[in-house]
Amino acid sequence: MKTIPHCVECGKPISWGVHVFSQRIYGHSLCLKDQCAIAESGASGRAVDLYLALKSRNFPVILEYFDGQKYIDMALPGKLYIEVNERHHQNSYQAMNDLASSVYLLEKKIPTIIVSDTMLGNPGSFEHVVNELSKACRVMLKPTHSYSFTVVPPLTLAQLQ
């Protein structure tokens, strides 16, 4: 008995034909709607590969997340941003935009991890990057425990007797 493949993005069941096509194009099972959304997102191929690798590990990352100032390649909204720097990002205009964005994110206290495009070109280093980003995502998704304390006035002599 064959198991029914599911979309790594939305979790809905997909047909075997769509599954095979998606595996060939993206390396992951995606429904047609999510294949179209990724194709139309404007994200680079390497950013999509990294995004799908993190999604397949069940991290709730969002591709091409708009933070109010610019689009971020991937995000755990409000917790962690992941940018893939490509070779064409080396011009002075892009560098100034990246600097302004870095200051904006610093003010919002959102950590940003910048991954070099060249690190994603080799399967061994790609897997290492995915493992390290998975650790970062786990840390950022851990619930923070806040404990509250109540201070009561000290007991009087009458109460002690």
PDB file of N, CA and C in Angstrom, residues 42-111:
ATOM      1  N   GLY A  42       9.937  35.501  -6.006  1.00  0.00           N
ATOM      2  CA  GLY A  42      11.099  36.328  -6.319  1.00  0.00           C
ATOM      3  C   GLY A  42      12.339  35.907  -5.549  1.00  0.00           C
ATOM      4  N   ALA A  43      12.237  34.883  -4.724  1.00  0.00           N
ATOM      5  CA  ALA A  43      13.393  34.399  -3.961  1.00  0.00           C
ATOM      6  C   ALA A  43      14.367  33.692  -4.897  1.00  0.00           C
ATOM      7  N   SER A  44      15.647  33.784  -4.552  1.00  0.00           N
ATOM      8  CA  SER A  44      16.669  33.108  -5.359  1.00  0.00           C
ATOM      9  C   SER A  44      16.542  31.600  -5.195  1.00  0.00           C
ATOM     10  N   GLY A  45      17.107  30.868  -6.137  1.00  0.00           N
ATOM     11  CA  GLY A  45      17.057  29.407  -6.077  1.00  0.00           C
ATOM     12  C   GLY A  45      17.694  28.857  -4.818  1.00  0.00           C
ATOM     13  N   ARG A  46      18.824  29.426  -4.422  1.00  0.00           N
ATOM     14  CA  ARG A  46      19.507  28.954  -3.215  1.00  0.00           C
ATOM     15  C   ARG A  46      18.698  29.268  -1.957  1.00  0.00           C
ATOM     16  N   ALA A  47      18.042  30.428  -1.933  1.00  0.00           N
ATOM     17  CA  ALA A  47      17.196  30.782  -0.787  1.00  0.00           C
ATOM     18  C   ALA A  47      16.007  29.817  -0.702  1.00  0.00           C
ATOM     19  N   VAL A  48      15.438  29.452  -1.841  1.00  0.00           N
ATOM     20  CA  VAL A  48      14.323  28.502  -1.870  1.00  0.00           C
ATOM     21  C   VAL A  48      14.790  27.133  -1.373  1.00  0.00           C
ATOM     22  N   ASP A  49      15.967  26.697  -1.826  1.00  0.00           N
ATOM     23  CA  ASP A  49      16.505  25.403  -1.372  1.00  0.00           C
ATOM     24  C   ASP A  49      16.674  25.389   0.143  1.00  0.00           C
ATOM     25  N   LEU A  50      17.229  26.464   0.684  1.00  0.00           N
ATOM     26  CA  LEU A  50      17.446  26.556   2.127  1.00  0.00           C
ATOM     27  C   LEU A  50      16.104  26.607   2.859  1.00  0.00           C
ATOM     28  N   TYR A  51      15.177  27.378   2.342  1.00  0.00           N
ATOM     29  CA  TYR A  51      13.838  27.482   2.921  1.00  0.00           C
ATOM     30  C   TYR A  51      13.158  26.109   2.990  1.00  0.00           C
ATOM     31  N   LEU A  52      13.186  25.382   1.885  1.00  0.00           N
ATOM     32  CA  LEU A  52      12.531  24.071   1.849  1.00  0.00           C
ATOM     33  C   LEU A  52      13.221  23.066   2.762  1.00  0.00           C
ATOM     34  N   ALA A  53      14.543  23.172   2.895  1.00  0.00           N
ATOM     35  CA  ALA A  53      15.262  22.287   3.815  1.00  0.00           C
ATOM     36  C   ALA A  53      14.819  22.551   5.255  1.00  0.00           C
ATOM     37  N   LEU A  54      14.627  23.824   5.618  1.00  0.00           N
ATOM     38  CA  LEU A  54      14.159  24.155   6.965  1.00  0.00           C
ATOM     39  C   LEU A  54      12.693  23.767   7.152  1.00  0.00           C
ATOM     40  N   LYS A  55      11.861  23.966   6.140  1.00  0.00           N
ATOM     41  CA  LYS A  55      10.452  23.569   6.222  1.00  0.00           C
ATOM     42  C   LYS A  55      10.327  22.053   6.383  1.00  0.00           C
ATOM     43  N   SER A  56      11.186  21.294   5.698  1.00  0.00           N
ATOM     44  CA  SER A  56      11.116  19.835   5.799  1.00  0.00           C
ATOM     45  C   SER A  56      11.501  19.357   7.196  1.00  0.00           C
ATOM     46  N   ARG A  57      12.166  20.215   7.965  1.00  0.00           N
ATOM     47  CA  ARG A  57      12.491  19.906   9.357  1.00  0.00           C
ATOM     48  C   ARG A  57      11.436  20.486  10.308  1.00  0.00           C
ATOM     49  N   ASN A  58      10.331  20.904   9.742  1.00  0.00           N
ATOM     50  CA  ASN A  58       9.160  21.388  10.494  1.00  0.00           C
ATOM     51  C   ASN A  58       9.377  22.707  11.231  1.00  0.00           C
ATOM     52  N   PHE A  59      10.217  23.580  10.694  1.00  0.00           N
ATOM     53  CA  PHE A  59      10.352  24.915  11.266  1.00  0.00           C
ATOM     54  C   PHE A  59       9.368  25.843  10.556  1.00  0.00           C
ATOM     55  N   PRO A  60       8.668  26.693  11.296  1.00  0.00           N
ATOM     56  CA  PRO A  60       7.641  27.555  10.697  1.00  0.00           C
ATOM     57  C   PRO A  60       8.216  28.818  10.040  1.00  0.00           C
ATOM     58  N   VAL A  61       9.214  28.627   9.174  1.00  0.00           N
ATOM     59  CA  VAL A  61       9.820  29.777   8.501  1.00  0.00           C
ATOM     60  C   VAL A  61       8.908  30.264   7.389  1.00  0.00           C
ATOM     61  N   ILE A  62       9.034  31.533   7.079  1.00  0.00           N
ATOM     62  CA  ILE A  62       8.255  32.158   6.009  1.00  0.00           C
ATOM     63  C   ILE A  62       9.226  32.661   4.957  1.00  0.00           C
ATOM     64  N   LEU A  63       8.941  32.355   3.715  1.00  0.00           N
ATOM     65  CA  LEU A  63       9.775  32.781   2.596  1.00  0.00           C
ATOM     66  C   LEU A  63       9.383  34.189   2.177  1.00  0.00           C
ATOM     67  N   GLU A  64      10.384  35.022   1.899  1.00  0.00           N
ATOM     68  CA  GLU A  64      10.167  36.405   1.451  1.00  0.00           C
ATOM     69  C   GLU A  64       9.232  37.155   2.398  1.00  0.00           C
ATOM     70  N   TYR A  65       9.643  37.246   3.633  1.00  0.00           N
ATOM     71  CA  TYR A  65       8.859  37.900   4.686  1.00  0.00           C
ATOM     72  C   TYR A  65       9.100  39.415   4.636  1.00  0.00           C
ATOM     73  N   PHE A  66       8.017  40.204   4.620  1.00  0.00           N
ATOM     74  CA  PHE A  66       8.126  41.660   4.631  1.00  0.00           C
ATOM     75  C   PHE A  66       8.081  42.146   6.071  1.00  0.00           C
ATOM     76  N   ASP A  67       9.150  42.795   6.521  1.00  0.00           N
ATOM     77  CA  ASP A  67       9.259  43.212   7.928  1.00  0.00           C
ATOM     78  C   ASP A  67       8.821  44.651   8.170  1.00  0.00           C
ATOM     79  N   GLY A  68       8.231  45.281   7.187  1.00  0.00           N
ATOM     80  CA  GLY A  68       7.811  46.665   7.325  1.00  0.00           C
ATOM     81  C   GLY A  68       8.750  47.624   6.627  1.00  0.00           C
ATOM     82  N   GLN A  69       9.956  47.157   6.324  1.00  0.00           N
ATOM     83  CA  GLN A  69      10.924  47.986   5.621  1.00  0.00           C
ATOM     84  C   GLN A  69      11.392  47.328   4.334  1.00  0.00           C
ATOM     85  N   LYS A  70      11.651  46.025   4.390  1.00  0.00           N
ATOM     86  CA  LYS A  70      12.107  45.314   3.202  1.00  0.00           C
ATOM     87  C   LYS A  70      11.761  43.840   3.322  1.00  0.00           C
ATOM     88  N   TYR A  71      11.944  43.123   2.223  1.00  0.00           N
ATOM     89  CA  TYR A  71      11.707  41.683   2.229  1.00  0.00           C
ATOM     90  C   TYR A  71      12.948  40.970   2.746  1.00  0.00           C
ATOM     91  N   ILE A  72      12.704  40.011   3.636  1.00  0.00           N
ATOM     92  CA  ILE A  72      13.748  39.170   4.207  1.00  0.00           C
ATOM     93  C   ILE A  72      13.609  37.808   3.534  1.00  0.00           C
ATOM     94  N   ASP A  73      14.737  37.175   3.174  1.00  0.00           N
ATOM     95  CA  ASP A  73      14.669  35.891   2.478  1.00  0.00           C
ATOM     96  C   ASP A  73      13.831  34.866   3.243  1.00  0.00           C
ATOM     97  N   MET A  74      14.108  34.710   4.539  1.00  0.00           N
ATOM     98  CA  MET A  74      13.350  33.788   5.386  1.00  0.00           C
ATOM     99  C   MET A  74      13.229  34.378   6.772  1.00  0.00           C
ATOM    100  N   ALA A  75      12.161  34.027   7.463  1.00  0.00           N
ATOM    101  CA  ALA A  75      11.985  34.579   8.809  1.00  0.00           C
ATOM    102  C   ALA A  75      11.174  33.648   9.690  1.00  0.00           C
ATOM    103  N   LEU A  76      11.535  33.676  10.957  1.00  0.00           N
ATOM    104  CA  LEU A  76      10.645  33.264  12.036  1.00  0.00           C
ATOM    105  C   LEU A  76      10.161  34.622  12.531  1.00  0.00           C
ATOM    106  N   PRO A  77       9.018  35.107  12.065  1.00  0.00           N
ATOM    107  CA  PRO A  77       8.610  36.492  12.293  1.00  0.00           C
ATOM    108  C   PRO A  77       8.774  36.961  13.737  1.00  0.00           C
ATOM    109  N   GLY A  78       9.478  38.085  13.857  1.00  0.00           N
ATOM    110  CA  GLY A  78       9.707  38.693  15.160  1.00  0.00           C
ATOM    111  C   GLY A  78      10.769  38.017  15.999  1.00  0.00           C
ATOM    112  N   LYS A  79      11.322  36.890  15.530  1.00  0.00           N
ATOM    113  CA  LYS A  79      12.288  36.146  16.324  1.00  0.00           C
ATOM    114  C   LYS A  79      13.645  35.996  15.653  1.00  0.00           C
ATOM    115  N   LEU A  80      13.655  35.680  14.346  1.00  0.00           N
ATOM    116  CA  LEU A  80      14.907  35.418  13.638  1.00  0.00           C
ATOM    117  C   LEU A  80      14.712  35.676  12.156  1.00  0.00           C
ATOM    118  N   TYR A  81      15.691  36.358  11.559  1.00  0.00           N
ATOM    119  CA  TYR A  81      15.685  36.576  10.119  1.00  0.00           C
ATOM    120  C   TYR A  81      16.908  35.889   9.520  1.00  0.00           C
ATOM    121  N   ILE A  82      16.724  35.315   8.335  1.00  0.00           N
ATOM    122  CA  ILE A  82      17.808  34.636   7.626  1.00  0.00           C
ATOM    123  C   ILE A  82      17.888  35.235   6.235  1.00  0.00           C
ATOM    124  N   GLU A  83      19.059  35.753   5.897  1.00  0.00           N
ATOM    125  CA  GLU A  83      19.306  36.355   4.583  1.00  0.00           C
ATOM    126  C   GLU A  83      20.348  35.548   3.839  1.00  0.00           C
ATOM    127  N   VAL A  84      20.146  35.361   2.542  1.00  0.00           N
ATOM    128  CA  VAL A  84      21.142  34.712   1.690  1.00  0.00           C
ATOM    129  C   VAL A  84      21.757  35.806   0.832  1.00  0.00           C
ATOM    130  N   ASN A  85      23.045  36.063   1.051  1.00  0.00           N
ATOM    131  CA  ASN A  85      23.735  37.077   0.258  1.00  0.00           C
ATOM    132  C   ASN A  85      24.270  36.449  -1.011  1.00  0.00           C
ATOM    133  N   GLU A  86      23.834  36.992  -2.111  1.00  0.00           N
ATOM    134  CA  GLU A  86      24.275  36.499  -3.408  1.00  0.00           C
ATOM    135  C   GLU A  86      25.397  37.378  -3.935  1.00  0.00           C
ATOM    136  N   ARG A  87      26.031  36.912  -4.972  1.00  0.00           N
ATOM    137  CA  ARG A  87      27.169  37.649  -5.536  1.00  0.00           C
ATOM    138  C   ARG A  87      26.779  39.049  -5.997  1.00  0.00           C
ATOM    139  N   HIS A  88      25.568  39.219  -6.535  1.00  0.00           N
ATOM    140  CA  HIS A  88      25.157  40.537  -7.034  1.00  0.00           C
ATOM    141  C   HIS A  88      24.855  41.518  -5.906  1.00  0.00           C
ATOM    142  N   HIS A  89      24.890  41.064  -4.648  1.00  0.00           N
ATOM    143  CA  HIS A  89      24.643  41.958  -3.516  1.00  0.00           C
ATOM    144  C   HIS A  89      25.872  42.776  -3.144  1.00  0.00           C
ATOM    145  N   GLN A  90      26.901  42.722  -3.949  1.00  0.00           N
ATOM    146  CA  GLN A  90      28.144  43.373  -3.572  1.00  0.00           C
ATOM    147  C   GLN A  90      28.269  44.813  -4.087  1.00  0.00           C
ATOM    148  N   ASN A  91      27.256  45.357  -4.748  1.00  0.00           N
ATOM    149  CA  ASN A  91      27.367  46.741  -5.209  1.00  0.00           C
ATOM    150  C   ASN A  91      27.108  47.706  -4.046  1.00  0.00           C
ATOM    151  N   SER A  92      27.521  48.959  -4.204  1.00  0.00           N
ATOM    152  CA  SER A  92      27.460  49.918  -3.101  1.00  0.00           C
ATOM    153  C   SER A  92      26.014  50.267  -2.720  1.00  0.00           C
ATOM    154  N   TYR A  93      25.106  50.323  -3.689  1.00  0.00           N
ATOM    155  CA  TYR A  93      23.704  50.625  -3.383  1.00  0.00           C
ATOM    156  C   TYR A  93      23.119  49.546  -2.479  1.00  0.00           C
ATOM    157  N   GLN A  94      23.357  48.278  -2.829  1.00  0.00           N
ATOM    158  CA  GLN A  94      22.842  47.167  -2.025  1.00  0.00           C
ATOM    159  C   GLN A  94      23.494  47.168  -0.648  1.00  0.00           C
ATOM    160  N   ALA A  95      24.784  47.492  -0.584  1.00  0.00           N
ATOM    161  CA  ALA A  95      25.488  47.536   0.706  1.00  0.00           C
ATOM    162  C   ALA A  95      24.877  48.601   1.623  1.00  0.00           C
ATOM    163  N   MET A  96      24.524  49.759   1.064  1.00  0.00           N
ATOM    164  CA  MET A  96      23.901  50.817   1.874  1.00  0.00           C
ATOM    165  C   MET A  96      22.515  50.386   2.366  1.00  0.00           C
ATOM    166  N   ASN A  97      21.749  49.722   1.498  1.00  0.00           N
ATOM    167  CA  ASN A  97      20.435  49.220   1.909  1.00  0.00           C
ATOM    168  C   ASN A  97      20.571  48.178   3.014  1.00  0.00           C
ATOM    169  N   ASP A  98      21.574  47.291   2.870  1.00  0.00           N
ATOM    170  CA  ASP A  98      21.798  46.268   3.885  1.00  0.00           C
ATOM    171  C   ASP A  98      22.201  46.892   5.215  1.00  0.00           C
ATOM    172  N   LEU A  99      23.002  47.949   5.174  1.00  0.00           N
ATOM    173  CA  LEU A  99      23.417  48.635   6.395  1.00  0.00           C
ATOM    174  C   LEU A  99      22.206  49.267   7.089  1.00  0.00           C
ATOM    175  N   ALA A 100      21.372  49.961   6.325  1.00  0.00           N
ATOM    176  CA  ALA A 100      20.177  50.588   6.904  1.00  0.00           C
ATOM    177  C   ALA A 100      19.250  49.528   7.490  1.00  0.00           C
ATOM    178  N   SER A 101      19.108  48.406   6.805  1.00  0.00           N
ATOM    179  CA  SER A 101      18.260  47.329   7.296  1.00  0.00           C
ATOM    180  C   SER A 101      18.835  46.713   8.562  1.00  0.00           C
ATOM    181  N   SER A 102      20.155  46.571   8.621  1.00  0.00           N
ATOM    182  CA  SER A 102      20.799  46.003   9.809  1.00  0.00           C
ATOM    183  C   SER A 102      20.551  46.886  11.033  1.00  0.00           C
ATOM    184  N   VAL A 103      20.633  48.195  10.854  1.00  0.00           N
ATOM    185  CA  VAL A 103      20.382  49.118  11.960  1.00  0.00           C
ATOM    186  C   VAL A 103      18.916  49.022  12.394  1.00  0.00           C
ATOM    187  N   TYR A 104      18.004  48.946  11.418  1.00  0.00           N
ATOM    188  CA  TYR A 104      16.575  48.812  11.707  1.00  0.00           C
ATOM    189  C   TYR A 104      16.311  47.547  12.524  1.00  0.00           C
ATOM    190  N   LEU A 105      16.922  46.437  12.121  1.00  0.00           N
ATOM    191  CA  LEU A 105      16.722  45.173  12.834  1.00  0.00           C
ATOM    192  C   LEU A 105      17.366  45.205  14.209  1.00  0.00           C
ATOM    193  N   LEU A 106      18.480  45.901  14.337  1.00  0.00           N
ATOM    194  CA  LEU A 106      19.133  46.037  15.634  1.00  0.00           C
ATOM    195  C   LEU A 106      18.220  46.781  16.602  1.00  0.00           C
ATOM    196  N   GLU A 107      17.558  47.825  16.102  1.00  0.00           N
ATOM    197  CA  GLU A 107      16.620  48.574  16.928  1.00  0.00           C
ATOM    198  C   GLU A 107      15.451  47.697  17.374  1.00  0.00           C
ATOM    199  N   LYS A 108      15.030  46.784  16.523  1.00  0.00           N
ATOM    200  CA  LYS A 108      13.911  45.896  16.863  1.00  0.00           C
ATOM    201  C   LYS A 108      14.373  44.663  17.653  1.00  0.00           C
ATOM    202  N   LYS A 109      15.682  44.533  17.848  1.00  0.00           N
ATOM    203  CA  LYS A 109      16.266  43.415  18.598  1.00  0.00           C
ATOM    204  C   LYS A 109      15.915  42.061  17.991  1.00  0.00           C
ATOM    205  N   ILE A 110      15.964  41.969  16.660  1.00  0.00           N
ATOM    206  CA  ILE A 110      15.722  40.710  15.961  1.00  0.00           C
ATOM    207  C   ILE A 110      17.044  40.249  15.359  1.00  0.00           C
ATOM    208  N   PRO A 111      17.560  39.100  15.812  1.00  0.00           N
ATOM    209  CA  PRO A 111      18.821  38.622  15.245  1.00  0.00           C
ATOM    210  C   PRO A 111      18.653  38.243  13.777  1.00  0.00           C
TER     211      PRO A 111
END
